[in-house]
Coordinates of C-alpha atoms and ligand atoms in Angstrom, one line a residue:
M1 CA 76.2 241.5 -11.3
S2 CA 76.5 240.8 -15.0
T3 CA 73.3 239.9 -16.8
Q4 CA 74.8 239.5 -20.3
P5 CA 73.6 236.2 -21.7
T6 CA 76.1 233.8 -23.1
D7 CA 75.5 230.8 -25.4
V8 CA 77.9 228.5 -23.6
I9 CA 80.0 228.6 -20.4
V10 CA 83.0 226.4 -20.3
V11 CA 84.6 225.7 -17.0
G12 CA 88.3 224.8 -16.9
A13 CA 91.2 225.8 -19.1
G14 CA 93.1 222.6 -19.5
F15 CA 93.2 220.4 -22.6
G16 CA 89.5 219.9 -22.7
G17 CA 88.5 223.5 -21.9
L18 CA 90.7 225.2 -24.4
Y19 CA 89.7 222.9 -27.2
T20 CA 86.0 223.2 -26.4
I21 CA 86.2 227.0 -26.3
Y22 CA 88.0 227.0 -29.6
L23 CA 85.5 224.7 -31.4
L24 CA 82.5 226.6 -30.1
R25 CA 83.9 230.0 -31.1
E26 CA 84.6 228.6 -34.6
R27 CA 81.0 227.6 -34.8
G28 CA 79.9 231.1 -34.0
F29 CA 78.8 230.7 -30.4
N30 CA 79.3 233.3 -27.8
V31 CA 81.4 231.4 -25.3
K32 CA 82.8 232.3 -21.9
G33 CA 85.4 230.4 -20.0
F34 CA 86.0 230.4 -16.3
E35 CA 89.2 229.2 -14.7
E36 CA 90.1 229.0 -11.1
A37 CA 93.8 229.3 -11.8
P38 CA 95.5 232.5 -13.0
E39 CA 96.7 230.8 -16.2
I40 CA 95.8 228.1 -18.7
G41 CA 97.1 224.5 -18.4
G42 CA 94.6 222.8 -16.0
C43 CA 96.4 220.1 -14.0
W44 CA 99.7 221.3 -15.4
Y45 CA 99.3 224.6 -13.7
W46 CA 98.3 223.1 -10.3
N47 CA 100.7 220.2 -10.1
A48 CA 103.8 222.3 -9.5
Y49 CA 105.5 219.6 -7.3
P50 CA 109.1 218.7 -8.1
G51 CA 109.5 216.1 -10.8
A52 CA 106.0 216.5 -12.3
R53 CA 106.0 215.0 -15.8
V54 CA 103.6 213.4 -18.1
D55 CA 103.3 209.6 -18.3
S56 CA 102.3 209.5 -22.0
D57 CA 104.9 209.7 -24.8
V58 CA 105.3 212.1 -27.7
P59 CA 103.4 212.6 -30.0
I60 CA 100.2 211.3 -28.3
Y61 CA 100.0 213.7 -25.4
E62 CA 99.1 216.8 -27.5
Y63 CA 96.4 218.0 -29.7
S64 CA 96.0 216.1 -33.0
K65 CA 95.2 219.2 -35.0
E66 CA 97.9 219.7 -37.7
E67 CA 98.1 223.4 -37.1
L68 CA 99.2 222.6 -33.5
W69 CA 101.8 219.9 -34.1
K70 CA 103.4 220.9 -37.4
D71 CA 105.8 223.5 -35.9
W72 CA 105.9 222.4 -32.3
N73 CA 108.8 220.2 -31.0
W74 CA 109.4 218.6 -27.7
T75 CA 112.7 218.0 -26.1
E76 CA 111.9 214.7 -24.2
K77 CA 109.9 211.7 -25.0
F78 CA 107.9 212.2 -21.8
P79 CA 107.8 216.0 -21.4
G80 CA 108.1 217.7 -18.0
R81 CA 105.7 220.2 -16.5
Q82 CA 107.6 223.3 -17.6
E83 CA 107.6 222.2 -21.2
L84 CA 103.9 221.3 -21.1
R85 CA 103.2 224.8 -19.8
K86 CA 105.1 226.3 -22.7
Y87 CA 103.1 224.1 -25.0
F88 CA 99.8 225.5 -23.6
E89 CA 101.1 229.0 -24.3
Y90 CA 102.0 228.0 -27.8
V91 CA 98.5 226.5 -28.3
D92 CA 97.0 229.8 -27.2
G93 CA 99.2 231.7 -29.6
K94 CA 97.7 229.5 -32.4
L95 CA 94.1 229.2 -31.3
D96 CA 93.7 232.6 -29.5
V97 CA 91.4 231.2 -26.8
K98 CA 92.7 233.0 -23.6
R99 CA 90.7 236.1 -24.4
H100 CA 87.5 234.2 -23.8
I101 CA 88.5 233.1 -20.4
Q102 CA 88.1 234.8 -17.0
F103 CA 90.9 233.7 -14.8
N104 CA 91.1 233.6 -11.0
S105 CA 87.4 232.7 -11.2
R106 CA 86.3 229.6 -9.5
V107 CA 82.7 228.5 -10.3
V108 CA 81.0 227.9 -7.0
D109 CA 77.3 227.5 -7.9
A110 CA 75.3 226.8 -11.0
E111 CA 71.5 226.6 -11.1
F112 CA 69.2 225.7 -14.0
D113 CA 66.1 227.8 -14.6
P114 CA 63.5 225.7 -16.4
S115 CA 61.4 228.8 -17.3
T116 CA 64.2 230.1 -19.5
D117 CA 66.2 226.9 -20.2
R118 CA 69.3 228.7 -19.0
W119 CA 71.9 228.2 -16.3
A120 CA 72.9 230.9 -13.8
V121 CA 76.5 230.4 -12.9
R122 CA 78.1 232.1 -10.0
T123 CA 81.8 232.6 -9.5
Q124 CA 83.7 233.1 -6.3
D125 CA 83.5 236.9 -6.6
G126 CA 79.7 236.7 -6.4
N127 CA 79.1 237.6 -10.1
I128 CA 76.4 235.6 -12.0
T129 CA 76.6 234.8 -15.7
Y130 CA 73.6 233.3 -17.6
S131 CA 74.1 230.8 -20.3
R132 CA 72.0 228.4 -22.4
F133 CA 74.6 225.6 -22.1
M134 CA 77.4 224.7 -19.7
V135 CA 80.3 222.4 -20.4
F136 CA 82.5 221.3 -17.5
C137 CA 86.0 220.6 -18.5
T138 CA 87.2 220.3 -14.9
G139 CA 89.4 217.2 -15.3
F140 CA 89.3 214.1 -13.1
A141 CA 91.8 215.3 -10.5
A142 CA 90.8 218.8 -9.5
K143 CA 89.8 218.1 -5.8
P144 CA 92.9 217.3 -3.8
Y145 CA 92.4 214.8 -1.0
I146 CA 94.2 215.5 2.3
P147 CA 93.4 212.8 4.8
S148 CA 92.6 213.9 8.3
I149 CA 95.9 213.2 10.0
K150 CA 95.9 214.3 13.7
G151 CA 98.1 217.3 14.3
L152 CA 98.9 218.2 10.6
E153 CA 97.8 221.8 11.4
N154 CA 100.4 221.9 14.2
F155 CA 103.4 221.1 12.1
K156 CA 105.9 224.0 12.3
G157 CA 107.7 223.1 9.1
I158 CA 106.5 223.4 5.5
W159 CA 103.8 221.1 4.2
H160 CA 101.8 221.1 0.9
H161 CA 99.7 218.8 -1.1
T162 CA 101.4 218.0 -4.4
A163 CA 98.5 219.5 -6.4
R164 CA 98.7 222.7 -4.5
W165 CA 102.5 222.9 -4.4
P166 CA 103.7 226.6 -4.5
Q167 CA 104.3 227.8 -8.0
E168 CA 107.6 229.3 -7.0
G169 CA 108.7 225.9 -5.6
V170 CA 110.1 225.0 -2.2
E171 CA 113.8 224.5 -1.6
L172 CA 114.3 220.8 -0.7
K173 CA 118.1 220.6 -1.1
G174 CA 119.7 219.6 2.2
K175 CA 116.4 219.3 4.0
R176 CA 114.7 216.4 5.8
V177 CA 111.7 215.6 3.7
A178 CA 108.8 213.3 4.2
V179 CA 106.6 212.0 1.4
I180 CA 103.2 210.6 2.3
G181 CA 101.8 208.5 -0.5
T182 CA 103.4 206.6 -3.3
G183 CA 100.9 207.1 -6.2
A184 CA 102.1 208.7 -9.4
S185 CA 102.7 212.1 -7.7
G186 CA 104.6 210.5 -4.7
V187 CA 106.8 208.4 -7.0
Q188 CA 107.8 211.4 -9.1
V189 CA 108.6 213.6 -6.1
I190 CA 110.6 210.7 -4.5
Q191 CA 112.8 210.0 -7.6
E192 CA 113.3 213.7 -8.2
C193 CA 114.4 214.8 -4.8
A194 CA 116.1 211.7 -3.2
T195 CA 119.6 212.7 -4.5
E196 CA 119.5 216.2 -3.2
V197 CA 117.7 216.1 0.2
A198 CA 119.6 215.4 3.4
K199 CA 117.1 212.7 4.3
L200 CA 114.0 211.4 2.6
T201 CA 111.4 209.4 4.6
V202 CA 108.8 207.7 2.4
F203 CA 105.6 206.7 4.1
Q204 CA 104.1 204.0 1.9
R205 CA 100.8 202.3 2.4
T206 CA 100.6 200.4 -0.8
P207 CA 103.6 199.8 -3.2
N208 CA 103.3 201.3 -6.6
L209 CA 103.7 198.7 -9.3
A210 CA 105.6 201.2 -11.4
L211 CA 106.9 200.6 -14.9
P212 CA 110.1 201.8 -16.5
M213 CA 109.6 205.1 -18.3
R214 CA 112.5 204.7 -20.7
Q215 CA 112.8 208.5 -21.0
R216 CA 115.0 209.9 -23.7
K217 CA 115.8 213.2 -25.3
I218 CA 114.3 213.7 -28.7
T219 CA 115.6 216.1 -31.4
E220 CA 113.8 218.4 -33.7
E221 CA 115.2 216.5 -36.7
F222 CA 113.8 213.2 -35.3
Q223 CA 110.4 214.8 -34.9
S224 CA 110.5 216.4 -38.3
E225 CA 111.1 213.0 -39.9
Q226 CA 108.3 211.5 -37.9
K227 CA 105.7 214.1 -38.6
S228 CA 104.6 212.7 -41.9
T229 CA 103.3 209.7 -39.9
Y230 CA 101.3 211.8 -37.4
P231 CA 98.0 211.9 -39.2
E232 CA 98.0 208.2 -39.4
K233 CA 99.0 207.9 -35.8
Y234 CA 96.3 210.2 -34.6
R235 CA 93.8 208.2 -36.6
R236 CA 95.1 204.9 -35.2
I237 CA 95.0 205.9 -31.5
K238 CA 91.2 206.3 -31.7
T239 CA 91.0 202.6 -32.6
T240 CA 93.0 201.4 -29.6
F241 CA 91.7 200.5 -26.1
A242 CA 93.2 203.4 -24.3
G243 CA 94.1 206.0 -27.0
F244 CA 97.7 205.0 -27.3
L245 CA 99.6 203.8 -30.3
Y246 CA 99.4 200.1 -29.5
H247 CA 96.7 197.5 -29.3
T248 CA 96.5 194.8 -26.6
I249 CA 98.1 191.4 -27.6
P250 CA 95.1 189.7 -29.3
K251 CA 95.5 186.5 -27.3
N252 CA 94.8 185.3 -23.8
G253 CA 98.0 185.2 -21.8
A254 CA 96.5 182.3 -19.9
D255 CA 96.4 180.2 -23.0
V256 CA 100.0 180.5 -24.3
S257 CA 103.2 178.7 -23.3
T258 CA 105.4 180.0 -20.5
E259 CA 108.2 180.6 -23.1
E260 CA 105.9 182.6 -25.4
R261 CA 104.5 184.6 -22.5
T262 CA 107.9 185.4 -21.0
A263 CA 109.2 186.5 -24.4
A264 CA 106.2 188.8 -24.9
F265 CA 106.6 190.2 -21.4
E266 CA 110.3 190.9 -22.0
E267 CA 109.4 192.8 -25.2
L268 CA 106.8 194.9 -23.4
W269 CA 109.3 195.5 -20.6
D270 CA 112.0 196.7 -23.0
E271 CA 109.6 199.1 -24.6
G272 CA 108.5 200.4 -21.2
G273 CA 106.0 203.2 -20.8
F274 CA 102.4 202.1 -20.4
R275 CA 102.7 199.3 -22.9
P276 CA 103.1 196.5 -20.3
W277 CA 99.9 197.9 -18.7
L278 CA 97.7 198.9 -21.6
G279 CA 99.2 196.8 -24.4
N280 CA 99.6 193.5 -22.6
Y281 CA 97.6 190.3 -23.2
V282 CA 93.9 191.0 -23.9
D283 CA 92.9 189.1 -20.7
L284 CA 95.2 191.0 -18.3
F285 CA 92.3 192.7 -16.5
T286 CA 90.0 189.7 -16.6
S287 CA 92.2 186.6 -16.0
R288 CA 93.8 186.2 -12.6
I289 CA 96.2 183.7 -14.2
T290 CA 97.6 186.2 -16.8
N291 CA 97.6 189.0 -14.3
E292 CA 99.6 187.0 -11.7
H293 CA 102.0 185.9 -14.4
F294 CA 102.7 189.5 -15.2
Y295 CA 102.9 190.5 -11.6
D296 CA 105.5 187.8 -11.0
F297 CA 107.5 189.0 -14.0
W298 CA 107.3 192.6 -12.7
R299 CA 108.3 191.6 -9.2
D300 CA 111.3 189.7 -10.3
K301 CA 112.5 192.5 -12.5
V302 CA 112.1 195.1 -9.8
R303 CA 113.6 193.1 -7.0
Q304 CA 116.9 192.9 -8.9
R305 CA 117.2 196.6 -8.5
I306 CA 116.7 196.8 -4.7
S307 CA 119.6 195.7 -2.5
D308 CA 117.9 195.4 0.9
P309 CA 115.7 192.3 1.2
V310 CA 113.3 194.1 3.6
K311 CA 112.8 196.9 1.1
Q312 CA 112.4 194.3 -1.7
E313 CA 109.5 192.8 0.1
L314 CA 107.9 196.2 0.9
L315 CA 108.3 197.6 -2.6
A316 CA 107.8 194.4 -4.7
P317 CA 106.0 191.9 -2.4
T318 CA 106.1 188.2 -3.0
K319 CA 102.3 188.2 -3.4
P320 CA 100.6 191.0 -5.4
P321 CA 99.2 193.7 -3.2
H322 CA 96.4 194.0 -5.8
P323 CA 96.0 192.6 -9.4
F324 CA 98.6 194.3 -11.6
G325 CA 97.2 197.5 -13.3
T326 CA 94.1 197.7 -11.2
K327 CA 95.6 200.7 -9.5
R328 CA 97.3 203.2 -11.8
P329 CA 101.0 202.2 -12.3
C330 CA 103.3 205.1 -12.5
L331 CA 106.2 205.4 -14.9
E332 CA 109.5 205.5 -13.0
Q333 CA 113.0 206.7 -13.6
E334 CA 115.4 204.9 -11.2
Y335 CA 112.6 205.1 -8.6
F336 CA 113.6 201.7 -7.1
E337 CA 117.3 202.5 -7.0
M338 CA 116.6 205.5 -4.8
Y339 CA 115.8 203.1 -2.0
N340 CA 119.4 201.8 -2.1
R341 CA 120.6 205.2 -1.0
S342 CA 121.6 205.6 2.6
N343 CA 119.6 208.9 3.0
V344 CA 116.3 207.2 2.0
E345 CA 114.2 205.5 4.6
L346 CA 111.0 203.5 3.8
V347 CA 108.3 203.4 6.4
S348 CA 105.5 200.9 5.8
L349 CA 102.2 202.3 7.0
K350 CA 100.6 198.9 6.8
E351 CA 102.6 197.8 9.9
N352 CA 103.0 201.3 11.4
P353 CA 100.4 203.8 10.5
I354 CA 100.8 207.5 11.1
V355 CA 99.2 208.3 14.5
E356 CA 100.1 212.0 14.7
I357 CA 102.0 214.8 13.2
T358 CA 103.7 216.9 15.9
E359 CA 105.3 220.3 15.6
K360 CA 108.4 218.7 14.0
A361 CA 107.8 215.1 13.3
V362 CA 105.6 212.4 11.8
R363 CA 104.9 209.9 14.6
T364 CA 104.0 206.3 13.7
S365 CA 102.3 203.7 15.7
D366 CA 105.6 202.1 16.8
G367 CA 106.3 205.3 18.7
V368 CA 109.0 206.4 16.3
E369 CA 109.1 210.2 15.7
H370 CA 110.4 210.9 12.2
E371 CA 111.7 214.4 12.4
V372 CA 111.3 216.4 9.2
D373 CA 111.5 219.9 7.8
I374 CA 109.1 219.5 5.0
I375 CA 106.1 217.2 4.4
V376 CA 105.0 216.4 0.8
V377 CA 101.3 215.3 1.0
A378 CA 101.0 213.1 -2.1
T379 CA 97.7 211.5 -1.1
G380 CA 95.8 212.0 -4.3
F381 CA 92.3 213.3 -5.2
D382 CA 88.6 212.9 -4.7
A383 CA 88.9 211.8 -8.3
V384 CA 86.6 211.7 -11.3
T385 CA 83.4 212.8 -9.6
G386 CA 85.0 215.2 -7.0
S387 CA 85.7 217.9 -9.6
L388 CA 82.0 218.3 -10.3
A389 CA 80.7 217.5 -6.8
R390 CA 82.8 220.3 -5.3
I391 CA 80.6 222.8 -7.3
N392 CA 77.1 223.3 -6.1
I393 CA 75.3 222.4 -9.4
K394 CA 71.6 222.3 -9.1
G395 CA 69.3 220.8 -11.8
T396 CA 65.6 220.6 -12.2
D397 CA 64.9 218.8 -8.9
C398 CA 67.0 221.2 -6.8
R399 CA 69.4 218.6 -5.8
S400 CA 73.1 219.2 -6.1
I401 CA 75.2 216.8 -8.3
E402 CA 76.9 215.7 -5.1
E403 CA 73.5 214.6 -3.6
K404 CA 72.4 213.0 -6.8
W405 CA 75.6 210.9 -7.1
A406 CA 76.1 210.1 -3.4
P407 CA 74.0 206.8 -3.6
G408 CA 75.5 205.9 -7.0
L409 CA 76.9 207.5 -10.1
K410 CA 74.5 207.9 -12.9
T411 CA 75.3 209.4 -16.3
Y412 CA 74.5 209.0 -19.9
M413 CA 77.6 208.2 -22.0
G414 CA 79.8 209.9 -19.4
M415 CA 78.9 213.4 -20.7
T416 CA 75.4 214.2 -19.4
T417 CA 73.2 213.3 -16.4
A418 CA 69.4 213.3 -16.0
N419 CA 67.7 216.4 -14.4
Y420 CA 70.7 218.6 -15.4
P421 CA 69.5 219.8 -18.8
N422 CA 71.9 221.6 -21.2
M423 CA 74.9 220.5 -19.1
F424 CA 77.8 218.5 -20.4
F425 CA 81.0 217.3 -19.0
L426 CA 84.1 215.7 -20.4
Y427 CA 87.1 213.6 -19.2
G428 CA 85.1 212.8 -16.1
P429 CA 82.6 210.4 -14.6
H430 CA 81.7 207.3 -16.7
G431 CA 83.9 208.4 -19.6
P432 CA 87.0 206.5 -20.8
T433 CA 88.9 209.0 -18.6
A434 CA 91.3 207.1 -16.5
F435 CA 91.8 204.5 -19.2
C436 CA 92.4 206.9 -22.0
N437 CA 95.1 209.2 -23.1
G438 CA 93.9 212.6 -21.9
P439 CA 94.1 214.8 -25.0
T440 CA 92.5 212.0 -27.1
C441 CA 89.6 211.6 -24.7
C442 CA 89.1 215.4 -24.5
E443 CA 89.1 215.8 -28.2
I444 CA 86.6 213.1 -28.8
Q445 CA 84.2 214.2 -26.2
S446 CA 84.6 217.9 -26.9
E447 CA 83.9 217.4 -30.6
W448 CA 80.8 215.3 -29.7
I449 CA 79.5 217.9 -27.3
V450 CA 80.1 220.8 -29.7
N451 CA 78.4 218.9 -32.5
C452 CA 75.5 218.3 -30.3
I453 CA 75.1 221.9 -29.2
T454 CA 75.4 223.0 -32.9
Y455 CA 72.7 220.5 -33.8
L456 CA 70.4 222.0 -31.1
R457 CA 71.0 225.5 -32.3
D458 CA 70.5 224.7 -35.9
N459 CA 67.2 222.9 -35.1
N460 CA 65.9 225.6 -32.7
I461 CA 66.0 223.2 -29.7
T462 CA 66.6 225.0 -26.4
R463 CA 66.7 222.1 -24.1
I464 CA 68.4 218.7 -24.0
E465 CA 68.7 216.1 -21.2
P466 CA 69.0 212.4 -21.1
S467 CA 66.0 210.2 -20.3
R468 CA 66.2 208.3 -17.0
E469 CA 66.0 205.0 -19.0
A470 CA 69.0 206.0 -21.1
E471 CA 71.0 207.0 -18.1
E472 CA 70.0 203.8 -16.3
E473 CA 71.0 201.7 -19.3
W474 CA 74.4 203.4 -19.7
S475 CA 75.2 203.3 -16.0
N476 CA 74.3 199.6 -15.7
N477 CA 76.4 198.9 -18.8
V478 CA 79.4 200.6 -17.1
D479 CA 78.9 198.5 -14.0
K480 CA 78.5 195.3 -16.0
I481 CA 81.7 195.7 -17.9
F482 CA 83.5 196.6 -14.7
S483 CA 82.2 193.7 -12.8
G484 CA 83.8 191.2 -15.2
Q485 CA 87.2 192.8 -14.6
L486 CA 89.7 192.7 -11.7
F487 CA 89.6 196.4 -10.9
S488 CA 87.2 196.0 -8.0
E489 CA 89.8 194.1 -6.1
A490 CA 92.0 197.2 -5.6
K491 CA 91.2 200.1 -3.3
S492 CA 91.9 203.0 -5.6
W493 CA 90.6 206.3 -7.0
Y494 CA 89.3 204.4 -10.0
T495 CA 86.4 203.3 -7.8
G496 CA 86.3 206.0 -5.1
A497 CA 87.7 203.6 -2.6
N498 CA 90.5 206.0 -1.7
I499 CA 88.1 208.4 -0.1
P500 CA 86.6 207.4 3.2
G501 CA 82.8 207.1 2.9
K502 CA 82.7 207.5 -0.9
K503 CA 80.5 204.9 -2.6
V504 CA 82.7 202.3 -4.3
Q505 CA 81.8 201.7 -7.9
S506 CA 83.2 202.1 -11.4
L507 CA 83.8 205.8 -12.0
N508 CA 85.1 205.2 -15.5
F509 CA 83.9 203.4 -18.6
T510 CA 86.3 200.5 -18.9
G511 CA 85.1 199.0 -22.2
G512 CA 87.8 200.7 -24.3
L513 CA 87.8 203.7 -26.5
P514 CA 86.6 202.0 -29.8
A515 CA 83.4 200.8 -28.1
Y516 CA 82.9 204.2 -26.5
V517 CA 83.4 206.1 -29.8
E518 CA 81.1 203.6 -31.6
R519 CA 78.3 204.2 -29.1
I520 CA 78.4 208.0 -28.9
S521 CA 78.6 208.3 -32.7
T522 CA 75.6 206.0 -33.1
V523 CA 73.6 208.0 -30.6
A524 CA 74.4 211.3 -32.5
K525 CA 73.6 209.7 -35.9
K526 CA 70.2 208.6 -34.6
G527 CA 69.3 212.2 -33.7
Y528 CA 70.6 212.0 -30.2
E529 CA 68.8 208.9 -29.2
G530 CA 68.2 208.6 -25.5
F531 CA 67.9 212.3 -25.0
I532 CA 64.7 214.4 -24.5
L533 CA 64.8 217.4 -26.8
S534 CA 62.5 220.4 -26.6
Ligands
N01_601 O1 97.2 210.0 -6.1 P1 97.0 208.4 -5.8 P2 98.3 210.6 -7.1 N1 97.7 207.7 4.7 O2 95.6 208.4 -5.3 C1 98.3 207.2 -0.3 C2 97.3 211.3 -12.2 N2 98.7 211.7 -12.2 O3 98.2 212.1 -6.9 O4 97.5 203.3 -2.4 C3 98.8 207.3 4.0 O5 97.3 207.6 -7.0 C4 97.8 206.2 -1.2 O6 97.9 204.9 -0.5 P3 97.0 203.7 -1.0 C5 97.4 209.8 -12.4 O7 96.3 209.4 -13.2 C6 99.4 211.6 -13.3 O8 99.6 210.0 -6.9 O9 95.6 204.2 -1.0 N3 98.8 207.3 2.7 C7 98.6 206.4 -2.4 O10 99.9 205.8 -2.3 C8 97.3 209.3 -11.0 O11 96.9 208.0 -10.9 C9 100.8 211.9 -13.2 O12 97.2 202.6 0.0 C10 97.7 207.6 2.0 C11 98.8 207.9 -2.5 O13 98.5 208.4 -1.2 C12 96.4 210.3 -10.4 O14 96.7 211.5 -11.0 C13 101.3 212.4 -12.1 C14 96.5 208.0 2.7 C15 97.8 208.5 -3.4 O15 98.0 208.1 -4.7 C16 96.5 210.4 -8.9 O16 97.8 210.2 -8.5 C17 100.6 212.6 -11.0 C18 96.6 208.1 4.1 N4 95.5 208.4 4.9 C19 99.3 212.2 -11.0 N5 95.6 208.3 1.8 C20 101.5 211.6 -14.5 O17 101.0 211.4 -15.6 C21 96.1 208.1 0.6 N6 97.4 207.6 0.8 C22 102.9 211.4 -14.3

């Protein structure tokens, strides 16, 4: 057992973790990182499934620090997993953070000792490390969700969840492959493997209202020319709703003429990426009228690409399955065209749910046995709260985080929670998380947390925790903003509705990045208003 005290423990070595470790070290803290994986990269390590690629375009899905972008060039507008992993290695070469991290070390327990104002953190190997502060950078999608499907354990072929796909890959060529789930992971696997497998059977419960990625190669020369604009771009993304390079259209889509609206939609569509989702009319998530207008536009565009009328209706139904954008749209590359191939079958689980997986097939309620060699389980995550709830974190009232949050999520500013002193988390519950470009959200929250810890050290304060009132006010505010939006109409991981028994509520702050930044900055300027310091 190690008894060496540490100033700060950082859990997780993805975008948030690496940056937090770096900032803390630069401020002179003794910092120790723990990472479950054997390497850095966070979700980009774990999601080794075929076709994994980021849905945010260059240059926003990277650190905004000049030292890290000035000599780094990508090959594609939306980089793939392998390139992202190389980027992480490049970042480590510049920031030299790996040496602070203990890999293959899953944090299983953490307990706060009020007599010393320290955390005792236990890793899977049984070792305990003590630390004044703890920062969880565990991401929003660290706990894969595998539904209890009867017989899955009896399947004699190969099956894996996308986020636990073998690092060495699985040969899909010439095989009969099933994909269960059509979220971002499922869509990427489907479009990647449809052309090489012998047969692909897609089990879809809800269609993905996917948007065109408009992928393209980008050259070093192109990026060199652009780099003089990067500082301004990185400044600007912090002023936009979701940390991208565009603002929403500052008008209500419901108030403009059909011609104007259609022209705007066409422009958004041509640009592709997330712009039709996050840069659409300002009332897209609050006005059913605007939302349905865009859904109709999307449906008509997509249907043109699917030849079979039955598949058209399943993939792009006449009526919206949920308001557009209230479930995360994926960016697609010829995803819909894949369904025109003779080796691709689409099974609608709405009509024919899976009843059992046998030794060699997926059996649906109509009695059909879909024989397959490989099953890709693309059923998502116990998202946002699951990453923290899976760790047995006990604060001052001896309750685990999971117990505390079971009746309802409570945080202060999506970075702290009452009764868990000296504990911070980022890119997680009640933060802008799912509605913010990942690196941007991580940088903003990481800088805030490190500034806060520095302030505490410089003022000889050994303990910080939010007051119950502050937590209540923030959590109510999150719920209030959310209740005025259309998100609650979709069953999605945004609200926990994808996990049976999980409380349905807003897991994210949906008020936009500028409002979030304004609030957390004001709190810091006021000497950490809403916190109890001692
Ligand atoms: O997970 P999901 P994901 N039987 O929860 C279906 C990020 N990400 O891993 O919609 C049958 O979105 C479920 O159906 P339904 C990104 O933020 C990013 O795809 O609940 N099906 C759904 O189709 C993303 O949003 C990238 O009806 C079942 C699917 O499984 C988030 O991670 C790439 C089922 C789950 O979709 C999660 O994406 C990948 C059951 N019992 C992930 N249970 C990029 O940036 C669930 N489903 C590219």
